[in-house]
Coordinates of C-alpha atoms in Angstrom, one line a residue:
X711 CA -8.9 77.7 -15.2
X712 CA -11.4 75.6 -17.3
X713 CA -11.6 72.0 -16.0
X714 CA -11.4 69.0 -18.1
X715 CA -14.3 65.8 -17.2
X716 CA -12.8 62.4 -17.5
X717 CA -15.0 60.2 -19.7
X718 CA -15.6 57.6 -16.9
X719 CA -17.2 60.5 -14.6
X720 CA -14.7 60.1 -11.5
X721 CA -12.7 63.0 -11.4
X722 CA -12.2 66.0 -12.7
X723 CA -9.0 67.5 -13.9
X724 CA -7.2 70.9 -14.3
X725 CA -4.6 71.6 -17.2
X726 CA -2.2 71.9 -15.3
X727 CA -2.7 68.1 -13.5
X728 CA -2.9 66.8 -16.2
X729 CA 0.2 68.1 -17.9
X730 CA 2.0 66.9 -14.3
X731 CA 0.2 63.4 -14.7
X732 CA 1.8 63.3 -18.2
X733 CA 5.3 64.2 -17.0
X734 CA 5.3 61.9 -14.6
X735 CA 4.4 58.9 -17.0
X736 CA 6.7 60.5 -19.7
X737 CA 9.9 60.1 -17.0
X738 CA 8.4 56.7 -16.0
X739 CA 9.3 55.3 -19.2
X740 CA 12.6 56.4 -19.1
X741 CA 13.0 59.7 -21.3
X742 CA 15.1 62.5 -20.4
X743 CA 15.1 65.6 -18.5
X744 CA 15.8 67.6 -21.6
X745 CA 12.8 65.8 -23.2
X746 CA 10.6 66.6 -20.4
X747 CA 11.8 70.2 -20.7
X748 CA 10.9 70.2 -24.5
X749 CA 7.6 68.3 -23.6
X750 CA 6.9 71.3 -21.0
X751 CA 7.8 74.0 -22.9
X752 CA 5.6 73.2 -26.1
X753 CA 2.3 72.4 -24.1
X754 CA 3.2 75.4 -22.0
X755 CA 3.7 77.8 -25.4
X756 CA 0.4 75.8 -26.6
X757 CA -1.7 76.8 -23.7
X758 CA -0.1 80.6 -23.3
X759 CA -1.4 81.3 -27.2
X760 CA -4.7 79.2 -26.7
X761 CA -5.5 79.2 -22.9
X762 CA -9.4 78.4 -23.8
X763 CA -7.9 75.5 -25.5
X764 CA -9.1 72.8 -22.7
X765 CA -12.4 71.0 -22.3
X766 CA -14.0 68.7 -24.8
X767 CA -12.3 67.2 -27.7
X768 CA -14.4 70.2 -30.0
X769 CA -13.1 72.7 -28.1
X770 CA -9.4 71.4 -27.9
X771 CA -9.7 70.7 -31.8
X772 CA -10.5 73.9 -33.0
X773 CA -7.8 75.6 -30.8
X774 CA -5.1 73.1 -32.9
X775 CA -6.7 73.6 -36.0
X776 CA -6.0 77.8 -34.8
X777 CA -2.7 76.8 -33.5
X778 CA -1.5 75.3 -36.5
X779 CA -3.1 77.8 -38.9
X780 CA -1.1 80.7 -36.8
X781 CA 1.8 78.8 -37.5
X782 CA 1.8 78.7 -41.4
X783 CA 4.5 80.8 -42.2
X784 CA 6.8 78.7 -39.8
X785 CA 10.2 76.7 -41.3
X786 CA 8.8 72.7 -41.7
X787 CA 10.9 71.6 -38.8
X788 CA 9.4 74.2 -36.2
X789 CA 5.5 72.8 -37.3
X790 CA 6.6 69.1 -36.9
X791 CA 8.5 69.2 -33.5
X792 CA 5.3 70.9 -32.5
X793 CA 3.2 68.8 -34.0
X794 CA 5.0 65.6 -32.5
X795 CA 4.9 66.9 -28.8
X796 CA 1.3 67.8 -28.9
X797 CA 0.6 65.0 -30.6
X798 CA 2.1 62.9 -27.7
X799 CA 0.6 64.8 -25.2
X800 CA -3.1 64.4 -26.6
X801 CA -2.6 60.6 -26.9
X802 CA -1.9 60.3 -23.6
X803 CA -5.0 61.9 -22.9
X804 CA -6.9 59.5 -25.1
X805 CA -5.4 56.1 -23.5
X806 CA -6.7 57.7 -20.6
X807 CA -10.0 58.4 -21.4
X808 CA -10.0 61.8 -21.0
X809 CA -10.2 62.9 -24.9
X810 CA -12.5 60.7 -27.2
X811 CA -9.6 61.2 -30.2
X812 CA -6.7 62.9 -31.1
X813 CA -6.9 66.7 -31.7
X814 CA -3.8 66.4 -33.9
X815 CA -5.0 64.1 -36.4
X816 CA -4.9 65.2 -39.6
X817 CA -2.4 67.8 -39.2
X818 CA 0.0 66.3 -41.6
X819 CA 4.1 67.0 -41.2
X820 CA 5.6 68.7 -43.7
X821 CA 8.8 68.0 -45.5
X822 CA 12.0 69.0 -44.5
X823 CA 15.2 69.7 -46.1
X824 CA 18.1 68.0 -44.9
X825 CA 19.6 70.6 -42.0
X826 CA 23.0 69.1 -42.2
X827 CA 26.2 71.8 -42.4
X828 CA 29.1 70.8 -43.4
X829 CA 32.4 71.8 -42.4
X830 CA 35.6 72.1 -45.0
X831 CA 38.5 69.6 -43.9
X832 CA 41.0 72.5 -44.1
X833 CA 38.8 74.5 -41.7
X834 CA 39.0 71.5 -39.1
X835 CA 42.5 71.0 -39.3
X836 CA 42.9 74.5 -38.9
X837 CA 40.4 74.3 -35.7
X838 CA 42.1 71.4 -34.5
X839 CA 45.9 73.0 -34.4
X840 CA 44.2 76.4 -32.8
X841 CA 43.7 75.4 -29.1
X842 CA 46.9 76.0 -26.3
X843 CA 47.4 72.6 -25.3
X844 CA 49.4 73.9 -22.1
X845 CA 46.4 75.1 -20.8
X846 CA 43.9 73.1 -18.9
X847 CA 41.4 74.8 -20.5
X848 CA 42.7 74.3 -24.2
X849 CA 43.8 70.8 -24.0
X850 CA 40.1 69.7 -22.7
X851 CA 38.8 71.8 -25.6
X852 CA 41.5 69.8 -28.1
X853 CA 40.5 66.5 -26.9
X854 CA 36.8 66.7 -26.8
X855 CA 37.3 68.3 -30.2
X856 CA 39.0 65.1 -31.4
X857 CA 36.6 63.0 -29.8
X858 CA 33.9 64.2 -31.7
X859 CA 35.4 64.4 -34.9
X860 CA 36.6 60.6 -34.0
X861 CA 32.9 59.1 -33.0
X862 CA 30.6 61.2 -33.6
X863 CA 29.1 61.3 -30.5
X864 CA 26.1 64.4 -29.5
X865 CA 27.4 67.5 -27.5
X866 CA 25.4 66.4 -24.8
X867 CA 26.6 63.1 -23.8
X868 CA 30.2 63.9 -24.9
X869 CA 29.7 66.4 -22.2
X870 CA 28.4 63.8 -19.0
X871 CA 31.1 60.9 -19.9
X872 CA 32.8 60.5 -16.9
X873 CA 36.4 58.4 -16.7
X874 CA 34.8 55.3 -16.0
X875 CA 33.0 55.4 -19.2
X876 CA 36.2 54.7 -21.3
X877 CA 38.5 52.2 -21.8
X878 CA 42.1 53.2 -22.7
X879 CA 43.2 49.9 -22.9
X880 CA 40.9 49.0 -25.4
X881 CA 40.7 52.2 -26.8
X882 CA 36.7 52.9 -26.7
X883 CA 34.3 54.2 -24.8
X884 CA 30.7 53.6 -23.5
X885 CA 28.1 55.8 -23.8
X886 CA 25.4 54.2 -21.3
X887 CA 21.4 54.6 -21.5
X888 CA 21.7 56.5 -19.1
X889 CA 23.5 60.0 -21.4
X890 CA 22.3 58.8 -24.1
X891 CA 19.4 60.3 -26.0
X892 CA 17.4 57.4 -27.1
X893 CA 18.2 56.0 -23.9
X894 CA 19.8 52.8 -25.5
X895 CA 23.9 52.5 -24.7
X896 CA 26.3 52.0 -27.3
X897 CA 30.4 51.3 -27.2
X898 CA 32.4 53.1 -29.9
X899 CA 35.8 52.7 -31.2
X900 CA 38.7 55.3 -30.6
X901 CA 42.1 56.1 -32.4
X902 CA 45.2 57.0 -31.2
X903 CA 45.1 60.3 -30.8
X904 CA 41.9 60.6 -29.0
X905 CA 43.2 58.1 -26.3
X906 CA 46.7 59.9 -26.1
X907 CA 44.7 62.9 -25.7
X908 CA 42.2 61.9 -22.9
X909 CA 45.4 60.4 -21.0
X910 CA 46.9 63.6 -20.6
X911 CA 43.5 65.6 -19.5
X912 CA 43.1 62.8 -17.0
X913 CA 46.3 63.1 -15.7
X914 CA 46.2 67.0 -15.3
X915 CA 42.6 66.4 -13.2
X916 CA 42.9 67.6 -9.3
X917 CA 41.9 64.3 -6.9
X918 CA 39.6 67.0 -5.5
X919 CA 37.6 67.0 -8.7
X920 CA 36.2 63.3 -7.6
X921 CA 33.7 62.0 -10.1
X922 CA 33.1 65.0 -11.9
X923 CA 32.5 65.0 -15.7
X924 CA 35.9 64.3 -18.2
X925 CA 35.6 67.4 -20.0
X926 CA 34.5 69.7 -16.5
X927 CA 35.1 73.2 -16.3
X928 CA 38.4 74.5 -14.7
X929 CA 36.4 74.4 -11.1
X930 CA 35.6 70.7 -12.0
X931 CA 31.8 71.7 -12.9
X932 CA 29.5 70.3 -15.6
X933 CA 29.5 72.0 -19.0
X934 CA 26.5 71.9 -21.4
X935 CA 26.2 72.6 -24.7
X936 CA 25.4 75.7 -25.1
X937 CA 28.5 76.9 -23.2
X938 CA 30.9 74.4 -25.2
X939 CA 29.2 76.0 -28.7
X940 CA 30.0 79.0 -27.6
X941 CA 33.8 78.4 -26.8
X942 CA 33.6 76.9 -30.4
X943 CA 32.4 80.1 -31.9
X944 CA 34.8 82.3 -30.3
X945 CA 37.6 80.1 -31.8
X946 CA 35.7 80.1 -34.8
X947 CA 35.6 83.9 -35.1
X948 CA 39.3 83.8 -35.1
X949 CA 39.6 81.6 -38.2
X950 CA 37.3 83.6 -39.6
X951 CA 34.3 80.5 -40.0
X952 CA 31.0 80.1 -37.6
X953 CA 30.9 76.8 -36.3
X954 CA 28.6 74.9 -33.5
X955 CA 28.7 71.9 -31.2
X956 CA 26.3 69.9 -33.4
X957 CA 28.8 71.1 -36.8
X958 CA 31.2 69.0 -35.7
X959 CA 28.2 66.1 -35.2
X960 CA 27.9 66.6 -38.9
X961 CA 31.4 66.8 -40.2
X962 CA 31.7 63.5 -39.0
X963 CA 28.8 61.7 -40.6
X964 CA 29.7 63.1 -43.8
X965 CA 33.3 62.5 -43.7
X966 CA 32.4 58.8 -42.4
X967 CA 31.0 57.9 -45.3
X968 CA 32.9 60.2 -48.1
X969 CA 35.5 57.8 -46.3
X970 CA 34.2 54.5 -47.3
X971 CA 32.0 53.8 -44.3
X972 CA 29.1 52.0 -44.7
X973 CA 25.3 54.1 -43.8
X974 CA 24.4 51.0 -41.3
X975 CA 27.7 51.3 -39.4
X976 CA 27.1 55.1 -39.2
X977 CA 23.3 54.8 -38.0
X978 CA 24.9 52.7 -35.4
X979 CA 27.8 55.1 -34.1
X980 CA 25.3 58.0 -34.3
X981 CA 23.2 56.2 -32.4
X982 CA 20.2 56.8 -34.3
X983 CA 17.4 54.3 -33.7
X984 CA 16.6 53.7 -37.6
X985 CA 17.9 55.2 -40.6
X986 CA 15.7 57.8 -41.6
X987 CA 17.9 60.6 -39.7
X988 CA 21.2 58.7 -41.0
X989 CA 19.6 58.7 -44.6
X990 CA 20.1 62.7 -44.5
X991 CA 23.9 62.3 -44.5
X992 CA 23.8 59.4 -47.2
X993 CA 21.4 61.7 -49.7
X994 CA 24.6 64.5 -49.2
X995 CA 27.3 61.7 -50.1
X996 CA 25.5 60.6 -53.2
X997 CA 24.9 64.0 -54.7
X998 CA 28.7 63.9 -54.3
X999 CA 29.0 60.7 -55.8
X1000 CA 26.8 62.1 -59.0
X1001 CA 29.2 65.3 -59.3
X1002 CA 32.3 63.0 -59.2
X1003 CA 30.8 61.1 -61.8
X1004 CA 30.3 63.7 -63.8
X1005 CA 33.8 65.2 -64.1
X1006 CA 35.5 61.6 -63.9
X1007 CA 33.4 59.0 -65.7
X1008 CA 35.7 57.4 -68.3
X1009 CA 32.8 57.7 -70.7
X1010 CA 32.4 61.4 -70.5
X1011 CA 36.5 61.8 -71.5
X1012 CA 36.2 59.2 -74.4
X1013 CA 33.0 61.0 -75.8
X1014 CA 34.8 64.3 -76.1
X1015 CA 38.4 63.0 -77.3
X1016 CA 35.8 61.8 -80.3
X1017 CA 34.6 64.6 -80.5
X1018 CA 37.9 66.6 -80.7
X1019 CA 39.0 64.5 -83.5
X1020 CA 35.8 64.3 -85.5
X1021 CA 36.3 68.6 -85.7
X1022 CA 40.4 67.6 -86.4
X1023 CA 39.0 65.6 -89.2
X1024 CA 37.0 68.3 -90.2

């Protein structure tokens, strides 16, 4: 394994310490496991392509510059979320002394297209009137169902909400930095419906099950998102439409402002940090907007009664 020097000449360091110092400082400022997974994983596929890709900042540079150029032919959302971890990674190693700059520098992002699917509002109803309600099972599937479709909120803290974090009463519930992806908490509002349901799972919930998750599994075990999509596709398949966890995500942005809601609120309930990922949904809404115009501008129906009667006249 080729060894890295430190600049300041007191120690010496191998990839894979330095990877684990990085980890470490990564989980000291709060980020989450699934980050550190995705943080592991790229430096890990990084190194596995370009294993001679460690020593000085020459060396490291031309096996990015390789890395990247291997990578051409890869969909613009692929290169940047590589491009962003390494990029972490390697500035890390700069504010540490170990690297004189940053390798990635100068590998530019690339533009992406909004990846944002969107769900017809007679397929949800239909989705939403599938489940069996007198099963365990299907009434947990109902009621996260309309809790998504009602805030919003991502598969994966939907999924490690625990009773405490909702207030009936008052008819929200708190997602706290802790589930949350940007690590900053947020309270959202809930209708009706999504409170009647949560009542009635919480009342079918075995004592035994303690302080497991709201939406557990019929043991009272965790479920992550990649089983939940997967319940989603098989009811999906029987109406005939693929769907996914992060769909429903999607639905709801759209829908929140075809609605009437306002982008700032939504940024908000989505819990993004700024509005760059909320400006995706808002670009959707206004092409809408244009097309509505289109057919319905009062304009465009007073230009062609003129022109009917001109060719009357004529």
């Amino acid at each position: 394994m080729a060894r890295l020097r430190r600049i300041d000449g007191k120690k010496f360091l191998t990839r894979e310490e330095c990877v684990k110092d990085f980890t470490l400082f990564k989980l000291a400022q709060g980020v989450s496991e699934r980050t550190i997974k995705d943080y592991e994983w790229h430096l890990g596929h990084f190194f596995k392509e370009f294993p001679e890709g460690w020593g000085d900042y020459t060396t490291v540079k031309k096996a990015v510059i390789h890395y990247f150029a291997n990578g051409n032919h890869l969909a613009p959302a692929t290169h940047n979320m590589r491009r962003k971890y390494l990029k972490c990674f390697f500035s890390w190693m700069v504010q540490e002394g170990t690297l004189t700059s940053n390798p990635v520098d100068g590998i530019r992002q690339r533009r992406e297209e909004p990846r944002v699917r969107e769900i017809d509002e007679i397929k949800l109803k239909e989705l939403i009137a599938i489940f069996d309600r007198k099963t365990y099972s299907g009434l947990r599937d109902y009621v996260l169902l309309c809790l998504t479709i009602d805030t919003g909120i991502r598969p994966k803290e939907a999924l490690a909400l625990l009773s405490e974090h909702f207030n009936l009463r008052g008819m929200e519930v708190h997602i706290p930095a802790a589930i949350a992806k940007t690590r900053i908490s947020r309270t959202l509002p809930l209708l009706p419906l999504t409170v009647d349901g949560i009542r009635k799972l919480l009342s079918v919930r075995p004592e035994s099950w303690g302080n497991a998750p709201l939406f557990a599994s019929s043991e009272g075990k965790p479920i992550d998102t990649h089983a939940w999509t997967l319940r989603l596709r098989r009811y999906g398949e029987k109406l005939g439409f693929k769907i996914s966890a992060y769909d429903l995500r999607h639905a709801f942005a759209l829908m929140f402002l075809r609605n009437g809601g306002h982008a700032l609120a939504l940024q908000r309930t989505l819990g993004h940090t700024d509005l760059t990922v909320t400006k995706r949904y808002v670009a959707l809404t206004q092409q809408d907007l244009r097309e509505q115009h289109t057919a319905a501008s009062p304009l465009n129906s007073i230009v062609q009664k003129q022109d009917r009667m001109r060719k009357l006249k004529n």
